[in-house]
Tab-separated table of C-alpha atoms in Angstrom:
chain	number	residue	atom	x	y	z
A	8	UNK	CA	190.103	52.271	75.788
A	9	UNK	CA	189.395	55.932	75.435
A	10	UNK	CA	186.744	55.196	73.741
A	11	UNK	CA	185.635	52.835	75.974
A	12	UNK	CA	186.095	55.676	79.130
A	13	UNK	CA	183.826	58.025	77.150
A	14	UNK	CA	181.351	55.204	76.150
A	15	UNK	CA	181.087	54.614	79.828
A	16	UNK	CA	180.710	58.056	80.934
A	17	UNK	CA	178.146	58.666	78.403
A	18	UNK	CA	176.129	55.311	79.788
A	19	UNK	CA	176.690	56.880	83.314
A	20	UNK	CA	175.162	59.700	81.853
A	21	UNK	CA	172.237	58.209	80.406
A	22	UNK	CA	171.224	56.665	83.337
A	23	UNK	CA	171.601	59.707	85.591
A	24	UNK	CA	169.379	61.352	83.266
A	25	UNK	CA	167.007	58.443	83.074
A	26	UNK	CA	166.932	58.027	86.747
A	27	UNK	CA	166.468	61.719	86.941
A	28	UNK	CA	163.381	61.544	84.830
A	29	UNK	CA	161.670	58.684	86.349
A	30	UNK	CA	161.967	60.401	89.663
A	31	UNK	CA	160.112	63.502	88.013
A	32	UNK	CA	157.629	61.384	86.758
A	33	UNK	CA	157.376	59.413	89.733
A	34	UNK	CA	157.204	62.434	91.822
A	35	UNK	CA	154.426	63.920	89.344
A	36	UNK	CA	152.099	61.001	89.332
A	37	UNK	CA	152.430	61.080	93.107
A	38	UNK	CA	151.260	64.581	92.766
A	39	UNK	CA	148.412	64.246	90.747
A	40	UNK	CA	147.441	61.069	92.984
A	41	UNK	CA	147.347	63.113	95.807
A	42	UNK	CA	145.502	65.717	93.894
A	43	UNK	CA	142.914	63.567	92.816
A	44	UNK	CA	142.173	61.986	96.016
A	45	UNK	CA	142.389	65.118	97.355
A	46	UNK	CA	139.369	66.402	94.682
A	47	UNK	CA	137.464	63.210	94.985
A	48	UNK	CA	137.570	63.503	98.926
A	49	UNK	CA	136.649	67.087	99.321
A	50	UNK	CA	132.639	66.698	98.389
A	51	UNK	CA	132.184	64.065	100.880
A	52	UNK	CA	133.313	66.560	103.816
A	53	UNK	CA	130.260	68.543	102.596
A	54	UNK	CA	126.892	67.748	103.275
A	55	UNK	CA	124.522	69.743	101.489
A	56	UNK	CA	121.702	71.399	103.732
A	57	UNK	CA	118.558	72.421	102.646
A	58	UNK	CA	118.719	76.396	102.148
A	59	UNK	CA	115.444	77.835	103.000
A	60	UNK	CA	114.803	80.404	100.894
A	61	UNK	CA	111.918	83.320	102.316
A	62	UNK	CA	109.540	83.486	99.572
A	63	UNK	CA	107.575	86.337	101.305
A	64	UNK	CA	107.260	88.503	104.487
A	65	UNK	CA	104.383	90.734	105.507
A	66	UNK	CA	102.173	91.380	108.773
A	67	UNK	CA	98.534	90.799	109.269
A	68	UNK	CA	96.978	92.571	112.587
A	69	UNK	CA	100.397	94.220	113.148
A	70	UNK	CA	102.067	90.544	113.595
A	71	UNK	CA	104.419	89.563	111.387
A	72	UNK	CA	104.573	86.434	109.179
A	73	UNK	CA	106.899	84.336	106.861
A	74	UNK	CA	106.114	82.315	103.996
A	75	UNK	CA	109.548	80.071	103.576
A	76	UNK	CA	110.192	77.200	101.009
A	77	UNK	CA	113.213	74.688	100.270
A	78	UNK	CA	113.917	71.301	98.732
A	79	UNK	CA	114.199	68.565	100.925
A	80	UNK	CA	116.757	65.327	101.155
A	81	UNK	CA	114.217	63.875	98.268
A	82	UNK	CA	114.422	66.733	95.816
A	83	UNK	CA	111.022	67.635	97.088
A	84	UNK	CA	109.601	71.230	97.749
A	85	UNK	CA	108.525	72.068	101.696
A	86	UNK	CA	106.533	75.008	102.074
A	87	UNK	CA	106.062	76.348	105.712
A	88	UNK	CA	104.008	79.298	106.818
A	89	UNK	CA	104.543	80.685	110.237
A	90	UNK	CA	103.444	83.734	112.225
A	91	UNK	CA	106.380	85.746	113.376
A	92	UNK	CA	109.309	83.986	111.271
A	93	UNK	CA	112.290	83.817	113.023
A	94	UNK	CA	112.335	81.151	115.611
A	95	UNK	CA	109.612	78.138	114.656
A	96	UNK	CA	109.720	77.200	118.047
A	97	UNK	CA	107.634	80.414	119.047
A	98	UNK	CA	105.461	80.798	116.331
A	99	UNK	CA	102.071	78.968	114.913
A	100	UNK	CA	101.979	77.689	111.464
A	101	UNK	CA	102.131	74.896	109.166
A	102	UNK	CA	104.411	72.831	106.880
A	103	UNK	CA	103.922	70.318	103.948
A	104	UNK	CA	106.309	68.504	101.457
A	105	UNK	CA	105.768	67.204	98.210
A	106	UNK	CA	102.543	68.453	97.667
A	107	UNK	CA	101.382	67.345	93.944
A	108	UNK	CA	100.894	70.459	92.288
A	109	UNK	CA	101.895	71.176	88.507
A	110	UNK	CA	105.305	72.042	88.052
A	111	UNK	CA	106.496	70.855	91.654
A	112	UNK	CA	110.261	69.276	91.912
A	113	UNK	CA	110.814	65.555	92.640
A	114	UNK	CA	107.220	64.093	92.400
A	115	UNK	CA	106.871	60.917	91.467
A	116	UNK	CA	102.810	60.721	91.794
A	117	UNK	CA	100.943	58.845	89.587
A	118	UNK	CA	97.838	60.346	88.062
A	119	UNK	CA	96.768	64.263	87.745
A	120	UNK	CA	98.972	66.795	89.529
A	121	UNK	CA	96.841	69.778	90.746
A	122	UNK	CA	96.707	73.316	90.271
A	123	UNK	CA	97.083	74.223	94.320
A	124	UNK	CA	97.708	73.264	97.629
A	125	UNK	CA	96.312	74.442	100.735
A	126	UNK	CA	97.460	74.854	104.446
A	127	UNK	CA	95.627	76.947	106.712
A	128	UNK	CA	93.511	77.395	109.693
A	129	UNK	CA	90.018	77.721	108.797
A	130	UNK	CA	86.969	78.175	111.131
A	131	UNK	CA	89.059	78.758	114.249
A	132	UNK	CA	87.526	80.410	117.190
A	133	UNK	CA	91.241	82.068	118.343
A	134	UNK	CA	90.950	84.159	120.673
A	135	UNK	CA	94.374	85.664	119.317
A	136	UNK	CA	94.977	88.630	117.134
A	137	UNK	CA	96.748	86.763	114.335
A	138	UNK	CA	93.570	86.067	111.664
A	139	UNK	CA	92.593	82.408	110.130
A	140	UNK	CA	95.133	82.324	106.950
A	141	UNK	CA	95.100	80.283	103.843
A	142	UNK	CA	98.711	79.324	101.877
A	143	UNK	CA	100.642	77.020	99.478
A	144	UNK	CA	101.989	76.872	96.023
A	145	UNK	CA	99.897	77.096	92.875
A	146	UNK	CA	100.831	76.219	89.060
A	147	UNK	CA	102.642	79.072	87.236
A	148	UNK	CA	99.404	79.352	85.397
A	149	UNK	CA	97.287	80.075	88.501
A	150	UNK	CA	97.111	83.815	89.079
A	151	UNK	CA	94.471	83.958	91.767
A	152	UNK	CA	92.464	82.156	94.122
A	153	UNK	CA	89.111	82.915	95.129
A	154	UNK	CA	87.814	81.856	98.521
A	155	UNK	CA	84.128	81.513	98.126
A	156	UNK	CA	81.843	81.656	101.113
A	157	UNK	CA	78.234	81.292	101.413
A	158	UNK	CA	76.960	84.667	101.843
A	159	UNK	CA	78.946	87.856	100.553
A	160	UNK	CA	81.543	88.381	97.831
A	161	UNK	CA	84.160	85.952	97.715
A	162	UNK	CA	87.530	86.640	98.481
A	163	UNK	CA	90.105	87.171	95.472
A	164	UNK	CA	93.884	86.373	96.787
A	165	UNK	CA	96.486	87.315	93.793
A	166	UNK	CA	99.378	84.661	93.706
A	167	UNK	CA	102.509	85.728	93.223
A	168	UNK	CA	106.157	84.243	92.063
A	169	UNK	CA	109.140	83.303	94.037
A	170	UNK	CA	112.293	84.758	94.350
A	171	UNK	CA	114.504	83.355	91.527
A	172	UNK	CA	116.691	81.517	93.919
A	173	UNK	CA	114.320	79.142	94.752
A	174	UNK	CA	114.256	77.805	90.999
A	175	UNK	CA	111.138	76.171	90.769
A	176	UNK	CA	108.164	77.048	88.280
A	177	UNK	CA	105.649	77.883	90.624
A	178	UNK	CA	103.668	80.626	92.117
A	179	UNK	CA	102.249	81.021	95.983
A	180	UNK	CA	99.615	82.536	97.356
A	181	UNK	CA	99.008	83.827	100.973
A	182	UNK	CA	95.697	85.035	102.245
A	183	UNK	CA	93.685	85.933	105.603
A	184	UNK	CA	90.112	85.726	106.443
A	185	UNK	CA	87.953	88.074	108.126
A	186	UNK	CA	86.989	87.082	111.280
A	187	UNK	CA	83.698	85.001	111.178
A	188	UNK	CA	84.403	84.032	107.687
A	189	UNK	CA	82.987	80.677	106.613
A	190	UNK	CA	84.868	79.680	103.491
A	191	UNK	CA	83.034	77.006	101.270
A	192	UNK	CA	85.225	76.769	98.487
A	193	UNK	CA	88.627	77.593	96.942
A	194	UNK	CA	88.871	78.212	93.357
A	195	UNK	CA	91.957	78.520	91.147
A	196	UNK	CA	91.524	80.935	88.295
A	197	UNK	CA	94.166	81.644	85.263
A	198	UNK	CA	94.895	85.229	84.315
A	199	UNK	CA	91.852	85.660	81.965
A	200	UNK	CA	89.615	84.163	84.854
A	201	UNK	CA	89.331	80.453	83.445
A	202	UNK	CA	88.795	78.428	86.961
A	203	UNK	CA	91.389	75.946	86.468
A	204	UNK	CA	90.334	73.867	89.822
A	205	UNK	CA	88.054	74.007	92.530
A	206	UNK	CA	87.954	72.912	95.966
A	207	UNK	CA	84.707	72.528	98.160
A	208	UNK	CA	85.555	72.315	102.031
A	209	UNK	CA	83.702	69.988	104.008
A	210	UNK	CA	80.708	71.370	105.547
A	211	UNK	CA	81.357	70.536	108.915
A	212	UNK	CA	84.864	70.541	110.506
A	213	UNK	CA	86.260	68.072	113.203
A	214	UNK	CA	85.161	69.613	116.713
A	215	UNK	CA	86.330	68.038	119.953
A	216	UNK	CA	84.505	65.212	122.000
A	217	UNK	CA	85.352	67.376	125.342
A	218	UNK	CA	82.385	69.881	126.328
A	219	UNK	CA	83.274	73.640	126.198
A	220	UNK	CA	82.435	74.463	129.834
A	221	UNK	CA	83.526	76.976	132.331
A	222	UNK	CA	86.720	74.542	132.613
A	223	UNK	CA	86.814	73.624	129.024
A	224	UNK	CA	89.494	74.990	126.406
A	225	UNK	CA	89.708	78.547	126.001
A	226	UNK	CA	90.076	78.542	122.361
A	227	UNK	CA	89.620	75.968	119.444
A	228	UNK	CA	91.807	76.033	116.216
A	229	UNK	CA	91.510	73.973	112.742
A	230	UNK	CA	94.294	73.409	111.076
A	231	UNK	CA	93.416	72.169	107.456
A	232	UNK	CA	95.447	70.395	104.748
A	233	UNK	CA	94.925	69.168	101.434
A	234	UNK	CA	96.589	66.036	99.818
A	235	UNK	CA	96.019	64.360	96.949
B	6	UNK	CA	75.535	65.098	70.555
B	7	UNK	CA	76.101	66.867	73.634
B	8	UNK	CA	79.477	68.753	74.356
B	9	UNK	CA	81.793	68.132	76.421
B	10	UNK	CA	82.557	69.417	79.622
B	11	UNK	CA	85.765	71.353	80.187
B	12	UNK	CA	86.519	69.691	83.185
B	13	UNK	CA	85.243	67.135	85.652
B	14	UNK	CA	84.451	68.629	89.117
B	15	UNK	CA	83.789	64.675	90.249
B	16	UNK	CA	87.323	63.651	89.383
B	17	UNK	CA	88.572	66.656	91.072
B	18	UNK	CA	86.576	65.565	94.183
B	19	UNK	CA	87.641	61.801	94.051
B	20	UNK	CA	91.556	62.589	94.250
B	21	UNK	CA	91.608	65.560	96.487
B	22	UNK	CA	92.162	64.096	100.140
B	23	UNK	CA	91.113	67.095	102.558
B	24	UNK	CA	92.472	66.651	105.842
B	25	UNK	CA	91.557	68.896	108.945
B	26	UNK	CA	92.275	68.751	112.539
B	27	UNK	CA	90.862	70.874	115.313
B	28	UNK	CA	92.752	71.777	118.089
B	29	UNK	CA	91.095	72.524	121.612
B	30	UNK	CA	93.673	74.887	123.859
B	31	UNK	CA	93.618	75.660	127.251
B	32	UNK	CA	95.750	78.327	128.623
B	33	UNK	CA	97.906	77.771	131.169
B	34	UNK	CA	96.569	77.341	134.653
B	35	UNK	CA	97.849	77.251	138.247
B	36	UNK	CA	97.769	73.177	138.698
B	37	UNK	CA	99.609	72.793	142.226
B	38	UNK	CA	101.139	75.037	144.458
B	39	UNK	CA	104.335	75.138	142.422
B	40	UNK	CA	103.182	73.806	139.057
B	41	UNK	CA	101.525	75.154	135.984
B	42	UNK	CA	100.185	73.507	133.419
B	43	UNK	CA	98.528	73.265	129.992
B	44	UNK	CA	96.704	70.922	127.307
B	45	UNK	CA	95.512	70.532	124.182
B	46	UNK	CA	93.362	68.159	122.395
B	47	UNK	CA	93.695	67.116	118.570
B	48	UNK	CA	90.674	65.746	116.816
B	49	UNK	CA	90.898	64.969	113.192
B	50	UNK	CA	88.936	64.028	110.172
B	51	UNK	CA	88.597	59.988	109.698
B	52	UNK	CA	91.297	60.157	106.977
B	53	UNK	CA	94.123	61.148	109.162
B	54	UNK	CA	96.076	58.010	110.263
B	55	UNK	CA	97.654	59.079	113.451
B	56	UNK	CA	98.549	62.263	115.474
B	57	UNK	CA	102.201	62.658	117.006
B	58	UNK	CA	103.742	65.968	118.514
B	59	UNK	CA	104.904	67.940	121.466
B	60	UNK	CA	103.476	70.405	124.005
B	61	UNK	CA	105.518	73.101	125.537
B	62	UNK	CA	104.922	75.554	128.449
B	63	UNK	CA	107.268	78.536	128.552
B	64	UNK	CA	107.551	81.147	131.131
B	65	UNK	CA	107.892	84.906	130.172
B	66	UNK	CA	106.629	84.973	126.758
B	67	UNK	CA	108.928	82.220	125.100
B	68	UNK	CA	112.278	82.500	126.810
B	69	UNK	CA	112.031	79.962	129.552
B	70	UNK	CA	110.807	75.999	128.469
B	71	UNK	CA	110.007	74.821	131.842
B	72	UNK	CA	108.160	71.910	130.330
B	73	UNK	CA	107.615	69.620	127.301
B	74	UNK	CA	106.051	66.254	126.867
B	75	UNK	CA	105.788	63.705	123.593
B	76	UNK	CA	102.674	62.144	122.416
B	77	UNK	CA	101.725	59.943	119.950
B	78	UNK	CA	98.237	59.272	119.591
B	79	UNK	CA	95.267	57.731	116.767
B	80	UNK	CA	93.458	60.194	114.981
B	81	UNK	CA	90.530	59.629	116.863
B	82	UNK	CA	91.908	62.267	119.458
B	83	UNK	CA	95.051	63.025	121.305
B	84	UNK	CA	95.313	64.909	124.403
B	85	UNK	CA	98.877	66.833	125.010
B	86	UNK	CA	99.584	67.868	128.357
B	87	UNK	CA	102.678	69.424	129.925
B	88	UNK	CA	103.764	71.108	132.710
B	89	UNK	CA	106.448	72.760	134.671
B	90	UNK	CA	107.583	74.793	137.973
B	91	UNK	CA	106.033	77.784	138.674
B	92	UNK	CA	107.827	81.189	140.006
B	93	UNK	CA	106.929	82.736	143.492
B	94	UNK	CA	106.300	86.085	141.404
B	95	UNK	CA	103.850	86.976	138.897
B	96	UNK	CA	104.813	86.021	135.359
B	97	UNK	CA	103.317	85.420	131.935
B	98	UNK	CA	102.963	81.621	130.794
B	99	UNK	CA	102.619	80.742	127.388
B	100	UNK	CA	102.479	77.051	125.493
B	101	UNK	CA	102.584	75.954	122.120
B	102	UNK	CA	101.988	72.538	120.281
B	103	UNK	CA	103.997	71.063	117.195
B	104	UNK	CA	102.131	68.129	115.741
B	105	UNK	CA	102.692	66.424	113.029
B	106	UNK	CA	99.461	63.967	110.931
B	107	UNK	CA	100.346	61.070	109.134
B	108	UNK	CA	98.064	60.788	106.563
B	109	UNK	CA	98.062	58.706	103.125
B	110	UNK	CA	99.371	61.784	100.879
B	111	UNK	CA	102.244	62.031	103.616
B	112	UNK	CA	102.832	63.933	106.750
B	113	UNK	CA	101.382	67.578	107.723
B	114	UNK	CA	102.913	69.750	110.576
B	115	UNK	CA	101.090	72.139	112.593
B	116	UNK	CA	102.243	74.599	115.043
B	117	UNK	CA	100.045	76.306	117.403
B	118	UNK	CA	100.637	78.624	120.457
B	119	UNK	CA	98.490	80.451	122.732
B	120	UNK	CA	98.479	82.323	125.999
B	121	UNK	CA	99.674	84.049	127.575
B	122	UNK	CA	98.154	83.693	131.457
B	123	UNK	CA	99.384	85.416	134.440
B	124	UNK	CA	100.025	83.473	137.112
B	125	UNK	CA	101.794	83.239	140.703
B	126	UNK	CA	102.838	80.544	142.581
């Protein structure tokens, strides 16, 4: 009988220990599952927003400007040039996304990519002080953009690298046209001056069908973009 | 045997699509005894498929938006017009056009602003 009592106590202890272990393991499993669910749920609460990077700021005729860039939801690069620079509502400017430039992210184009893309105002007759501009991304090997005009020397615009935080293998350019300049072509050149690509602008820019009389428009701005 | 040119300008020209839009902008004017108005006319090259956007008129630089209008139009020409209440004392009024052109290469956005006009109602 004592043996039986001892054996019974041992069995009871064994059950207690086993039950305790099951409880501990169970709690651990529940804790791990909860932790896993929490971790897997975390990303859904944070929707990635595009981070806008200021590529460069400057002034033209005393008026500030900003060149900004970001990746859109498709992973493509968006480039925006704005007069002013803080609020897009109160500034002139231009924006394009997914331009087909060599090295640009997120492109799924068929065919050759290009050395540069262009956004800007050309041939305008703006009465405001802000000059006509050209801006855009270039391939990494483009070190200069020349703006060729019919008379006079070409305007040389050096390209520059964006901040590393933008994480693209591209360069950018921003240039301003002297009043009255009529550009004929843009030429992208490498560091040794080799022509990588050129773009001839149309000889006639679109004009309004509305006659400019005493009650006509006070100014005309021609916005340009290049697509591929 | 003639040398091979290092590049082909013709090939580049075929691939490049150039888009341009001229915007005629009217400075804000006193439209009625209590309203000011502004307008803009957008005309683009033939390869622009559509034009849409919003025109705004502001009082006191860009502090007070007093009128706006949204338009969707064709490439051949789109007139944007907006009006808003005119204050009794003399204020400056400014206008802004934000428009998008739809093209075979995608969409391009432009913003133009103009003014001011000093108007009293």
